[in-house]
XYZ file of C-alpha atoms in Angstrom:
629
model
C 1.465 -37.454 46.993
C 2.006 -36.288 50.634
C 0.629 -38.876 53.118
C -2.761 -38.275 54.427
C -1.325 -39.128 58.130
C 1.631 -36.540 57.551
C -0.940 -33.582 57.227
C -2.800 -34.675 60.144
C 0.468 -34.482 62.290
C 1.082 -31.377 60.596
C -2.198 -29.476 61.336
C -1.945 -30.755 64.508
C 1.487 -29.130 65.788
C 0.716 -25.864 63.782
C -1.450 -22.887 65.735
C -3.717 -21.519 63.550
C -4.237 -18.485 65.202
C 0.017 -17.557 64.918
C -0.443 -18.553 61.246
C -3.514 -16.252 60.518
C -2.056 -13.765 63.108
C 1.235 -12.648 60.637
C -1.384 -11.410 58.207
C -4.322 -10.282 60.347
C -4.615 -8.553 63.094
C -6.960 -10.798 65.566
C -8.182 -9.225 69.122
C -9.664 -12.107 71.425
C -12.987 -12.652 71.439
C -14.408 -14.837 74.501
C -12.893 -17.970 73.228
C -12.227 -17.362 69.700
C -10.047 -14.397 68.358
C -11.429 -11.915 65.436
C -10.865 -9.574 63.236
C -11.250 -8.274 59.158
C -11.206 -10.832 56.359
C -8.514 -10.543 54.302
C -10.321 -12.117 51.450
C -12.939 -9.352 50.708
C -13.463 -5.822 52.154
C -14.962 -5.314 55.497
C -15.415 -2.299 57.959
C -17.000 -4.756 60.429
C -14.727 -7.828 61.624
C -16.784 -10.608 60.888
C -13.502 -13.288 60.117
C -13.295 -15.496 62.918
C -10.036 -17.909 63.904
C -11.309 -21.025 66.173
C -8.017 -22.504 68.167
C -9.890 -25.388 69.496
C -11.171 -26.391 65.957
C -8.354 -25.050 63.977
C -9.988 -23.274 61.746
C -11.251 -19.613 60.492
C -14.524 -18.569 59.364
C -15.728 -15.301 57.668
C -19.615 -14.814 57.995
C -19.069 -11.734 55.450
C -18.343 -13.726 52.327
C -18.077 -17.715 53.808
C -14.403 -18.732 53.062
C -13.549 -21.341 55.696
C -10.844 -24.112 56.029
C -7.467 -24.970 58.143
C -3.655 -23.531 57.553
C -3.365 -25.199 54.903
C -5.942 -23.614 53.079
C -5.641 -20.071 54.594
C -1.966 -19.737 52.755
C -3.288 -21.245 49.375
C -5.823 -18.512 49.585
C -3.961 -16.130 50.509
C -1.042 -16.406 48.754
C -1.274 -18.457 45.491
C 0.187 -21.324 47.263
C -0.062 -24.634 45.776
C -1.271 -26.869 48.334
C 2.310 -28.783 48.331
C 3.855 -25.459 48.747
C 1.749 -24.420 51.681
C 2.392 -27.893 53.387
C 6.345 -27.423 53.209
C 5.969 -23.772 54.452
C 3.912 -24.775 57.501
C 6.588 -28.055 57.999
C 9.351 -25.689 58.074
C 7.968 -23.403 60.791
C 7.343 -26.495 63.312
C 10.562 -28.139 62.388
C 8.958 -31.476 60.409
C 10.131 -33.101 57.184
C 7.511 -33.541 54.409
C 7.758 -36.955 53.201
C 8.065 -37.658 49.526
C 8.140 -41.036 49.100
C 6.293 -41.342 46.352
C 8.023 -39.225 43.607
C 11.530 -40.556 42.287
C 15.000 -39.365 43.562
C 15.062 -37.652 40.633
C 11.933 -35.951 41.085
C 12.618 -34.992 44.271
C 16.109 -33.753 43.799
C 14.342 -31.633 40.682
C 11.966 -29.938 42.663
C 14.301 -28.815 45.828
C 16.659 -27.400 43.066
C 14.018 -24.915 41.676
C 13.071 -23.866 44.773
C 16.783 -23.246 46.276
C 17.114 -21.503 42.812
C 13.705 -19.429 43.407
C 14.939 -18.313 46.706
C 18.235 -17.464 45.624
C 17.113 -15.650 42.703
C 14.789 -13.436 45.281
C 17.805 -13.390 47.626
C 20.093 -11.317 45.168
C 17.121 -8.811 43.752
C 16.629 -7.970 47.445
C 20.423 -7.537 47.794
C 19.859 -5.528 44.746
C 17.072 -3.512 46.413
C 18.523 -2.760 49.566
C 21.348 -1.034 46.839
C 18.677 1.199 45.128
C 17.430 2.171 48.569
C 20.486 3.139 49.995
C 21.663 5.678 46.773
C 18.003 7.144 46.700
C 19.342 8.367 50.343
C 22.490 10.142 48.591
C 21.208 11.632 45.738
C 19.580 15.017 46.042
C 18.385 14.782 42.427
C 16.467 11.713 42.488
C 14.825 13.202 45.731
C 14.194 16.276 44.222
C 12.219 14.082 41.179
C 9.757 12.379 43.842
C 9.240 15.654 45.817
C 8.762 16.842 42.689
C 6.006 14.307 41.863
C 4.142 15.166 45.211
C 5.746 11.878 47.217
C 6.432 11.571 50.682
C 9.527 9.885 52.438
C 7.019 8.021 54.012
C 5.123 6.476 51.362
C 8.621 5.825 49.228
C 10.072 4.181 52.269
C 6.605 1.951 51.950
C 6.949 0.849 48.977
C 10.775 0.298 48.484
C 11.601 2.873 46.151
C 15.374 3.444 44.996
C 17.612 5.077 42.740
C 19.943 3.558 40.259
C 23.006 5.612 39.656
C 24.315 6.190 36.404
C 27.220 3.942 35.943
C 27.656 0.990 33.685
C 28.572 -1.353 36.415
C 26.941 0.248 39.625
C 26.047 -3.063 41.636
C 29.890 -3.779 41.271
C 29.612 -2.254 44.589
C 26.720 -3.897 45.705
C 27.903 -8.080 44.522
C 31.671 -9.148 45.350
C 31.400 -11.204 42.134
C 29.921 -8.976 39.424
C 30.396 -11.607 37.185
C 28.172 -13.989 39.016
C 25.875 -15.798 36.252
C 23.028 -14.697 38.831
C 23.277 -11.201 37.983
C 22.061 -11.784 34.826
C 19.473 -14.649 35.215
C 17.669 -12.080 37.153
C 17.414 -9.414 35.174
C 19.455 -7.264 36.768
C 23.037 -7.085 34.767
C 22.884 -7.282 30.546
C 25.481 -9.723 28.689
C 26.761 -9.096 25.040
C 29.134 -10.846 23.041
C 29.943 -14.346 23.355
C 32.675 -15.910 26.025
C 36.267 -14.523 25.825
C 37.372 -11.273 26.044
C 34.526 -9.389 24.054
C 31.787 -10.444 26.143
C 30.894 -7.312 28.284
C 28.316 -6.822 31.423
C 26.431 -3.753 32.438
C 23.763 -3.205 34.860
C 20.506 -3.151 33.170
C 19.096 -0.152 35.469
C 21.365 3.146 35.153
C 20.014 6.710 36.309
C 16.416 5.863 36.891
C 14.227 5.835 39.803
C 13.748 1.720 40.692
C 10.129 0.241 41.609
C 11.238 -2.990 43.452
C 8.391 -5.503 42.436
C 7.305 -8.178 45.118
C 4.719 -11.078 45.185
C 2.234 -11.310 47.962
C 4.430 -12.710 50.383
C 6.571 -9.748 49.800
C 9.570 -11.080 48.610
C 11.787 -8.781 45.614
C 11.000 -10.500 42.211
C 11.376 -7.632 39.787
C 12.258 -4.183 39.293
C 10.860 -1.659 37.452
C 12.679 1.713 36.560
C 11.780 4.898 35.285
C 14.019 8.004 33.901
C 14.373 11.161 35.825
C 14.524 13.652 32.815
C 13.860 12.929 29.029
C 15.026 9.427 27.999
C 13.815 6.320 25.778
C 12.291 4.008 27.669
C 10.467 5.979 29.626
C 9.627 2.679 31.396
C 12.176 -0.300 32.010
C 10.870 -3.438 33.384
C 12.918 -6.976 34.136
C 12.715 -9.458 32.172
C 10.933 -12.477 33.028
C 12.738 -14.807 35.038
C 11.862 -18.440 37.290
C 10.510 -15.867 39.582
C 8.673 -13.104 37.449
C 5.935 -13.589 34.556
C 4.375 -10.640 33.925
C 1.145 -11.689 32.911
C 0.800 -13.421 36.742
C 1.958 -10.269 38.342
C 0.516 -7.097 39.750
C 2.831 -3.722 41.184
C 1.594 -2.796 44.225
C -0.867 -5.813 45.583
C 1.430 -6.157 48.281
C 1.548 -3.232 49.693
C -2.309 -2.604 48.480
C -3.550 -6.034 50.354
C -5.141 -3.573 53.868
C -5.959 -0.951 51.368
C -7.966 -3.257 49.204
C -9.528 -4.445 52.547
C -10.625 -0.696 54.009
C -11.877 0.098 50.322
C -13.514 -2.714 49.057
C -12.618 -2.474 46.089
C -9.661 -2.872 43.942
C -8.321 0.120 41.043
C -6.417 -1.204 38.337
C -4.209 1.141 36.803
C -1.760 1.253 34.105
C 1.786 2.892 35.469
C 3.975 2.551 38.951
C 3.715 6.421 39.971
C 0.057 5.828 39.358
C 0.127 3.389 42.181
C 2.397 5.286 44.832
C 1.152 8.009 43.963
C -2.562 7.065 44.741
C -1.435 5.654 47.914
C 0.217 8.809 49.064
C -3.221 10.559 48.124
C -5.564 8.042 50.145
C -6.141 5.482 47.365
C -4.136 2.610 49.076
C -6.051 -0.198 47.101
C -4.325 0.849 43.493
C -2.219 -1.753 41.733
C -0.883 -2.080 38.355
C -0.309 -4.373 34.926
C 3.528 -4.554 34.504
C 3.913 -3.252 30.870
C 1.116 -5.994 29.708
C -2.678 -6.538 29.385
C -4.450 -7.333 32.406
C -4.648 -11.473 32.194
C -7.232 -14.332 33.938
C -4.252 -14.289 35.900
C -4.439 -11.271 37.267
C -7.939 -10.656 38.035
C -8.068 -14.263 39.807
C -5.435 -12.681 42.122
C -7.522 -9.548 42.481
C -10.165 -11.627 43.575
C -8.730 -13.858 46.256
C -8.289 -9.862 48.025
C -11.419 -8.658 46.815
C -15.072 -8.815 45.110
C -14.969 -5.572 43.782
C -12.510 -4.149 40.545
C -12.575 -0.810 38.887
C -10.341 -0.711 35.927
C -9.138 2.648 34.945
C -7.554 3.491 31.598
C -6.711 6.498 29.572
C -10.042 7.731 27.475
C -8.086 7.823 23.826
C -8.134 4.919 21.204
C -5.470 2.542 23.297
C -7.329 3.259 26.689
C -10.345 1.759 25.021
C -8.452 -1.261 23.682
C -7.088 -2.173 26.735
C -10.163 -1.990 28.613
C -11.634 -4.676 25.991
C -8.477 -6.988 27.056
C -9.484 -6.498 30.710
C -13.452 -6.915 29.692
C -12.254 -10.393 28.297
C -9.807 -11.036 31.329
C -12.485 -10.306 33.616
C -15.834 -12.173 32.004
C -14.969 -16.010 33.154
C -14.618 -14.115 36.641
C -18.214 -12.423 36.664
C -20.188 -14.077 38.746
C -23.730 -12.951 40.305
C -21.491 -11.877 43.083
C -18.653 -9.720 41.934
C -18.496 -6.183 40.314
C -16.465 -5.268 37.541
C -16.230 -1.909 36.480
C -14.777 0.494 34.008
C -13.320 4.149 34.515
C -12.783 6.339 31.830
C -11.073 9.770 32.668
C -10.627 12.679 30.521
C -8.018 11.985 28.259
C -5.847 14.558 29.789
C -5.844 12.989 33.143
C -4.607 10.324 34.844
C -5.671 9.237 37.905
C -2.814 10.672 39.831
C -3.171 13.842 38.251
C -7.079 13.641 38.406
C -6.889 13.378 42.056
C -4.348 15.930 42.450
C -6.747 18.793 40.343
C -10.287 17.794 41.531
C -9.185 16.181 45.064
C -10.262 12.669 46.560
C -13.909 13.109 46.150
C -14.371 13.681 43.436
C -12.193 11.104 42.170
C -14.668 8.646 44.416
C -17.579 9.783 42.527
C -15.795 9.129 39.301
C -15.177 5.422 40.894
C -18.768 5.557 41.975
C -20.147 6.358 38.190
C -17.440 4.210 36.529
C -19.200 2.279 33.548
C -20.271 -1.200 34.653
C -19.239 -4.968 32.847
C -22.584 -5.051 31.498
C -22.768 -1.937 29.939
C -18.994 -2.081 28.656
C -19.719 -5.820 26.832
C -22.687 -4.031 24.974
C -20.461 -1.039 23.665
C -17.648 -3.313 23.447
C -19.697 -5.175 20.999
C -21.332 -2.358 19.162
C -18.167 -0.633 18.070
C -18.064 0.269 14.663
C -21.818 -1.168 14.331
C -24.316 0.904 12.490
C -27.306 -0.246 15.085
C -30.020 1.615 12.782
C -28.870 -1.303 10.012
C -29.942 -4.898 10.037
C -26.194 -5.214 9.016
C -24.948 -3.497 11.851
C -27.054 -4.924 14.426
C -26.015 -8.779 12.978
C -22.146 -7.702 12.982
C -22.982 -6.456 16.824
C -24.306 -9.395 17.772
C -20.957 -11.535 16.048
C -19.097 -9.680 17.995
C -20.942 -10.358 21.512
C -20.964 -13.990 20.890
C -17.651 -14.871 22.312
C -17.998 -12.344 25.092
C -21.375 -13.499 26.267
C -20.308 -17.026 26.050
C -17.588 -16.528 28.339
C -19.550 -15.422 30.968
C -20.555 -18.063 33.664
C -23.927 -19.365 34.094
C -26.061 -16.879 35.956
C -28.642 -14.407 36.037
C -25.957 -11.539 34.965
C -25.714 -14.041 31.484
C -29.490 -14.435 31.516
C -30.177 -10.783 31.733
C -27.196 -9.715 28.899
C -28.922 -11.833 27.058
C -31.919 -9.848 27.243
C -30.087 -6.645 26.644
C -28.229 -7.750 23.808
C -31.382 -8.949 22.049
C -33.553 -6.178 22.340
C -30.193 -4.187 20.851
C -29.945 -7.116 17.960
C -33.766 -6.257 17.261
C -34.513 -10.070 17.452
C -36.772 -11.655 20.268
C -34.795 -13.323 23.340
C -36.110 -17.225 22.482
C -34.318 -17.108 19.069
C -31.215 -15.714 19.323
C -30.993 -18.294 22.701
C -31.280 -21.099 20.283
C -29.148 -19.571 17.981
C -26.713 -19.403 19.985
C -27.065 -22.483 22.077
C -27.958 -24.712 19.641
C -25.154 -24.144 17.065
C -26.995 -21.912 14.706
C -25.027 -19.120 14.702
C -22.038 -18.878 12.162
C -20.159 -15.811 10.609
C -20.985 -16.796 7.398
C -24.145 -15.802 5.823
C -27.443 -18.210 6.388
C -29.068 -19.697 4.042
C -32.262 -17.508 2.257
C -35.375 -17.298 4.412
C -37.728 -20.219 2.666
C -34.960 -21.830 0.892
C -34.516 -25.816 1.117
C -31.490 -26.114 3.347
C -31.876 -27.896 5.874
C -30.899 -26.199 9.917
C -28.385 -28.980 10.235
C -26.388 -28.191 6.790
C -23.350 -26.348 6.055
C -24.038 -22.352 5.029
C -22.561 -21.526 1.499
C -19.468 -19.842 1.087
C -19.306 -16.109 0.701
C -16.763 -14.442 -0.272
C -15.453 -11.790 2.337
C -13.945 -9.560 -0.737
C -15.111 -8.615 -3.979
C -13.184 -5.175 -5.133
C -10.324 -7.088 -6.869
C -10.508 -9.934 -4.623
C -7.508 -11.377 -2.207
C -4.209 -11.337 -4.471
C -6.095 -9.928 -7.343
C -8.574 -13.732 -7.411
C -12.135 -14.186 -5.845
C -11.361 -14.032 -2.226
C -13.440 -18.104 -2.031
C -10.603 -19.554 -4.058
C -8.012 -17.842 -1.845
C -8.849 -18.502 1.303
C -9.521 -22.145 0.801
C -7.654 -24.856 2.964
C -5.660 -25.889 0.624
C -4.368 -22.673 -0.144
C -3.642 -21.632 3.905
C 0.113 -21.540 5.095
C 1.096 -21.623 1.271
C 3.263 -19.750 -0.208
C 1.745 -17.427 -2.637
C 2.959 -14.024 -4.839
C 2.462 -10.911 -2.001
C -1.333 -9.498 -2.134
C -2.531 -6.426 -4.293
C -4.060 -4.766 -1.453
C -2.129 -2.468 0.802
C -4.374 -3.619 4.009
C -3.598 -7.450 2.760
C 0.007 -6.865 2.620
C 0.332 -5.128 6.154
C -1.266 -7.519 8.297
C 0.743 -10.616 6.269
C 4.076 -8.938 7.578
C 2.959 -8.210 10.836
C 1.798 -11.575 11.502
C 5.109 -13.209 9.802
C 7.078 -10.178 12.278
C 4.924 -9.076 14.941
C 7.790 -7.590 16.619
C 7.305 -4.558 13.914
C 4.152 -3.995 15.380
C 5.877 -2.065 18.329
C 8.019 0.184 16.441
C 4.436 1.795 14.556
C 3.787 5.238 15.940
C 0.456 5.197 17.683
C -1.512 7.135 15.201
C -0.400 4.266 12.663
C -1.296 1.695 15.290
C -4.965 3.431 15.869
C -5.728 3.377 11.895
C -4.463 0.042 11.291
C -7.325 -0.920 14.127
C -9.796 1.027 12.660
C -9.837 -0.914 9.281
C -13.431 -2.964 8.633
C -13.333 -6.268 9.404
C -11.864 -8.951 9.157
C -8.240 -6.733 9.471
C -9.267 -4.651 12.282
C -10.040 -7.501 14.347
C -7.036 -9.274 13.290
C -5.289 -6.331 14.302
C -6.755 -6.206 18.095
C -6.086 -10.162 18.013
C -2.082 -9.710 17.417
C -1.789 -6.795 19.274
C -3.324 -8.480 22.488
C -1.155 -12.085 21.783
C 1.887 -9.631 21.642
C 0.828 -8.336 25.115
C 0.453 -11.599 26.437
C 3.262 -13.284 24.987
C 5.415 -11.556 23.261
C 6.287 -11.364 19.209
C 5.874 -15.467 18.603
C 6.392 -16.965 15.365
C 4.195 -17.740 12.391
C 4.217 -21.324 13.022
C 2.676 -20.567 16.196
C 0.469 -18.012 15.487
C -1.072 -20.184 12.712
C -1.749 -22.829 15.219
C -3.677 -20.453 17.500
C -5.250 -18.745 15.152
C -6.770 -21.678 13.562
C -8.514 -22.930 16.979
C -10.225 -19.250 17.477
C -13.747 -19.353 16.518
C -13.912 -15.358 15.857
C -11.832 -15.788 12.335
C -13.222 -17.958 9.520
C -10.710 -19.329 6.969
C -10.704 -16.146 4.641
C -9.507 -14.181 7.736
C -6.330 -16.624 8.506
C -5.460 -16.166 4.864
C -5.122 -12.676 5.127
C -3.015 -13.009 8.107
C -1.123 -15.537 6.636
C 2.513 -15.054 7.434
C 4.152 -17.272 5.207
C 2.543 -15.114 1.987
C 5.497 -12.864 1.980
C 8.744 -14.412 2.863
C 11.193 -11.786 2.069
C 9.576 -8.177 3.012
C 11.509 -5.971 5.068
C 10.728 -2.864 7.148
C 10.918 -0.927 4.173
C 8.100 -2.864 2.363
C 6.005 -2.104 5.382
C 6.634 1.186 5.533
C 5.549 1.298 1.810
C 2.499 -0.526 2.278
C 1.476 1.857 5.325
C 2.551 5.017 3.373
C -0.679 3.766 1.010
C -3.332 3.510 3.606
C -1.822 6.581 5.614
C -2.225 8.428 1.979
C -5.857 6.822 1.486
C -6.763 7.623 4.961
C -5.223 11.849 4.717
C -6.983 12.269 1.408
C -10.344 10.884 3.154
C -10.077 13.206 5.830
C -8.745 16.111 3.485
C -12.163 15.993 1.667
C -14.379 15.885 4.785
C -12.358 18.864 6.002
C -12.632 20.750 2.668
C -16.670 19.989 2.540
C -17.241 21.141 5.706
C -14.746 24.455 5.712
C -17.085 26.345 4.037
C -18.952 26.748 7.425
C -15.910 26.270 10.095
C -13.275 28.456 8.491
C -11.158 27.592 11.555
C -10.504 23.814 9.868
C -8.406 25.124 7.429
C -5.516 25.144 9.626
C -5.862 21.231 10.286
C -6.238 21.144 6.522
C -3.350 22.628 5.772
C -1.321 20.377 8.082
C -3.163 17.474 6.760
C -1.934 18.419 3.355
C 1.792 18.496 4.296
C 1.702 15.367 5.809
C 0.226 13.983 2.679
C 2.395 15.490 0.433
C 5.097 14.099 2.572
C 3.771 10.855 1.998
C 3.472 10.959 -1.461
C 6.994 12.085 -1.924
C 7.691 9.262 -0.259
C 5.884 6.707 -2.612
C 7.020 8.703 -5.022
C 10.503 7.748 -4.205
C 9.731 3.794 -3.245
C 8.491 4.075 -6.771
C 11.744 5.016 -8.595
C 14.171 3.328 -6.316
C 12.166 -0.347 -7.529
C-alpha cells in the first residue's frame, strides 16, 4: 500500500489545472478556470477546475475529486497506476515498501514490457502510415470509400504492402521475439531451420487500435479487393483484450462530448467513416460482443448509448448480447438504446443515401432498453397462449434481475406483468421470494407445500433423449458421462459443438440462424455458446461444463443435451451429417408451406423450385453418408 503521507506530498507538488488542462480545454474564469466535462456531454461548460482547492467539479452530472481521481476516471487507471503517472511528471519516487522485492521487481517488469510492447506497434504504425503515402491503390480504395486525407490522417490509417516480410524494413532485427508477442509477425515450425516468420498484415488497409490515452495497442486490417478475411484483427496480447476494448473511443472522446451520446457500431470503416460524415461519437466492438467492459468505458465518456446493428437474424442476436452487457449499467439516469436499420444499410451507407438528418431521426426513434428487454423476452412466445406468456416471462427473469434497483426495474416490472397476464403483487413474490422455477409447479389445490421441491418433468417425450425418457437421462448421475451418441439429429449437433465449439465458426450463416431457431432448450443453448465463443473464444468441455452448471437459465436436462463428453470421437463429417438432417427437415417444412400457398402466389414457385434443389442436394448427400457407413 502507498503511504498515506506520500500522496499528500504528491497532490501537493502536482497542478491540477496542467493535469486536467492536457485533456480539456479550460478558459479562466475569475479565479477558477472552466470548461466542458469530459465525463458526460455538455454544450454549456459547467466542469469547473479549483487551483486553490485542487480539485474539479462538474455541476452537469456531479463527478468531483483531485488528480488522482480525474485520471482513474478518465482513463481506466487503477489508482496505483494514476499515482506513478502523476510521480513521474513531478520527478518523485512512489514508495513501495510494503510489497516484497519480488513483488516489486514483478510489477516494474510488466509495465517496462507494456510500454515496450506499445513502443514497437507504434514503430509498426508509423510503417503503415508512411506506405499508405506511396501507394496510389490503397488511396484510390479510401477515396473510393468517400474518406478524406484529413480524417485518415486522424485516425492513423495505413497500408500494409504485400510482402511476406514487409516490416523487415521497418525493425533492424526481424527476428526480434517482440514482433511476434505483439501480434504483428506469425511463427511456424519449431526452432531450427524450418521455423519461418511472416508479417501477419500483407496488402490490407491497417486500423491502428489505441486505448484512451492514445497509445498503439492493436491493429486491425482490412483487404482492398476480394479476399478471406475480410477482417484481420491482432491477437490478444499483455496490452490488447478485446472484450475491454473499443476502435475509435479515442479519437471519439470530444465527439462523444458535442453529441451526447455514444453509437456503437459493428465495423472500423463504420467508425471513420461516420466521423468523416459528422458522426464523430461512433466507436466499435473489435470482432466480439459488446462486454460489461465495454459499456462501463462508454459510460465514464457518456450517459447516453445507441447501439446499432444490422436488422437480419445476427443483428438481432447481437443486440441481445449488448441488452445483457448493458442491463447492470441501467440506472434511472442513463439511456440505452437500440437502432435497427434496414437490412440493406449500414450506417455509413445509411448516412451516405438519406444524409445526416435523417440518420439523427433514426437515432432519435431508435428502440429503447425497455422496450428491447420485452421483445427480447417475447421471441418465439405465442403471447395469445398461457404457454407462451409463462415461457416469456422465463425468459425475462434473468434480464429483469439484472437490472439495478430503481424505478426503471419497478416499472418493467409492471410492463412485463400486464404482458405475462398475471397481476404485479404475484409475479413480485414469485420472483423475489424464490417461487419461480423452470420446471412445472405443482397442480393448483394440490398438497405441496410452497417451500417443496416441484416434480420432475420430462423436457422430451417423442423418443426421449438417446432413445430413454428424457428424466432418466438427464439425471446427475448420468451428466459428464459417457454415453452411446443421441438418436436425435438436434441432440447430436449441439453435443459436438459444445465438445468443439470451434466448428461453430466454420457453419454458414443460414445454418447458424436455423440451429438458433430450434425450440428450447437447444436454441437457447445455441445463443449461450455462441455468445461464450464471442467472449472467450472456443474453450473446452471441461470448462464449459463448469459454467454451464452455475447458470440458472438451463436445468439439468438442458446440460445433458449439451453434454460434450456424449460423443468422443465425431468428426466434421458427423456434423455435417447430423446438420444435413435438420437442413432436410427444415427444406421439406418450408417446401410444403410454399406448395400450400402457390396456388394463390404463382410467383413462389421459383423459390420452390430452388428449395427443391437444395433439398435434393441434401438428400444425395445422406444418401451417400448412408452407403459409405
Amino acid at each position: 500500500m502507498i503511504p498515506h503521507g506520500f500522496i499528500q506530498e504528491l497532490l501537493s507538488r502536482v497542478d491540477i489545472v496542467d493535469v486536467v488542462g492536457r485533456h480539456v480545454e479550460l478558459k479562466k474564469a475569475g479565479i477558477n478556470h472552466k470548461g466542458l466535462c469530459p465525463f458526460h456531454g455538455e454544450k454549456s461548460p459547467s466542469f469547473i477546475v479549483s487551483p486553490t482547492r485542487q480539485t474539479y467539479h462538474c455541476f452537469g452530472c456531479g463527478v468531483h475529486g483531485d488528480a488522482i481521481r480525474f485520471l482513474t476516471e478518465l482513463h481506466g487507471m487503477s489508482f496505483v497506476e494514476a499515482v506513478q503517472d502523476l510521480a513521474q511528471q513531478v520527478g518523485l519516487v512512489v514508495p513501495e515498501d510494503e510489497r516484497s522485492a519480488a513483488e516489486q521487481a514483478a510489477a516494474a517488469e510488466q509495465r517496462q514490457r507494456q510500454r515496450t510492447l506499445s513502443d514497437v506497434l507504434e514503430r509498426a504504425a508509423q510503417h503503415y502510415r508512411q506506405h499508405l503515402k506511396g501507394s496510389q491503390r490503397a488511396i484510390a480504395y479510401l477515396k473510393g470509400r468517400g474518406l478524406s486525407g484529413e480524417i485518415a490522417h486522424r485516425f492513423g490509417l495505413g497500408y500494409a504492402p504485400d510482402g511476406w516480410h514487409g516490416l523487415a524494413s521497418a525493425f533492424a532485427h526481424y527476428d526480434d521475439p517482440l514482433l511476434v508477442e505483439s501480434g504483428l509477425v506469425i511463427l511456424q515450425g519449431e526452432t531450427g531451420e524450418e521455423q519461418r516468420r511472416y508479417d501477419r498484415f500483407r496488402d490490407r488497409i491497417m486500423f491502428p487500435i489505441r486505448n484512451v490515452k492514445g497509445e498503439t495497442i492493436a491493429f486491425g486490417g482490412r483487404v482492398l479487393d476480394k479476399g478471406e478475411p475480410k477482417y484481420l484483427n491482432s491477437p490478444e496480447t499483455p496490452v490488447f483484450v478485446k472484450g475491454r476494448e473499443l476502435y475509435g473511443l479515442y479519437e471519439a472522446r470530444s465527439g462523444l462530448r458535442d453529441k451526447g451520446y455514444a453509437l456503437v457500431t459493428e465495423g472500423y470503416m463504420d467508425v471513420v467513416a461516420l466521423a468523416q460524415l459528422g458522426f464523430p461519437n461512433a466507436v466499435a466492438t473489435l470482432g466480439t460482443a459488446c462486454t460489461g467492459d465495454h459499456v462501463h468505458k462508454l459510460l465514464r465518456f457518456t450517459e447516453q448509448v445507441v447501439f446499432s446493428f444490422d436488422g437480419d437474424a445476427a443483428g438481432r442476436r447481437a443486440a441481445g448480447r449488448a441488452l445483457e452487457a448493458a442491463l447492470p449499467h441501467a440506472t434511472d439516469t442513463r439511456s440505452f438504446r437500440f437502432l435497427f436499420l434496414p437490412p440493406e444499410h449500414d450506417p455509413d451507407s445509411y448516412v451516405r443515401a438519406f444524409g445526416p438528418e435523417a440518420f439523427e431521426n433514426q437515432v432519435r426513434d431508435a428502440v429503447p432498453l425497455s422496450r428491447q428487454l420485452l421483445e427480447h423476452a417475447a421471441a418465439e412466445c405465442d403471447l395469445t397462449t398461457a404457454e407462451g406468456r409463462a415461457r416469456m416471462l422465463a425468459q425475462a427473469r434473468p434480464l429483469w434481475l439484472a437490472l439495478p434497483e430503481g424505478a426503471l426495474r419497478s416499472q418493467l416490472l409492471g410492463e412485463l406483468a400486464r404482458a405475462g397476464g398475471l397481476p404485479v403483487d404475484k409475479l413480485s413474490r414469485l420472483w423475489h421470494e424464490g417461487g419461480w422455477t423452470q420446471r412445472s409447479a405443482p397442480p393448483a389445490g394440490s398438497s405441496a407445500s410452497s417451500t417443496e421441491a416441484p416434480p420432475e418433468q420430462p423436457a422430451f417425450r417423442r423418443g426421449g433423449l438417446w432413445g430413454r425418457d428424457a428424466s432418466s437421462a438427464a439425471s446427475p448421475r448420468n451428466f459428464g458421462g459417457r454415453r452411446q451418441p443421441p438418436k436425435r439429429p438436434e441432440d447430436r449437433v449441439l453435443q459436438m459443438l459444445f465438445g468443439q465449439p470451434a466448428w461453430w465458426l466454420d457453419l454458414p450463416p443460414h445454418e447458424q440462424d436455423l440451429l438458433h431457431a430450434l425450440p428450447a432448450p437447444h436454441g437457447p443453448l445455441v445463443a449461450w455458446l455462441e455468445r461464450d465463443l464471442a467472449e472467450h473464444g472456443p474453450r473446452a468441455w471441461a470448462v464449459l461444463r463448469e459454467v454451464l452448471a452455475e447458470d440458472p437459465g438451463f436445468d439439468e436436462t438442458s446440460r445433458a443435451i449439451a453434454d460434450g463428453d456424449a460423443d468422443p470421437g465425431a468428426t466434421p463429417e458427423d456434423l455435417r451429417r447430423a446438420l444435413d438432417v435438420l437442413v432436410e427437415r427444415e427444406l421439406a417444412r418450408e417446401m410444403q408451406t410454399l406448395l400450400a400457398e402457390a396456388a394463390q402466389h404463382p410467383d413462389l414457385l421459383n423459390r420452390y423450385r430452388e428449395l427443391d434443389r437444395q433439398w435434393r442436394e441434401v438428400k444425395r448427400r445422406l444418401s451417400q453418408a448412408a452407403t459409405s457407413a
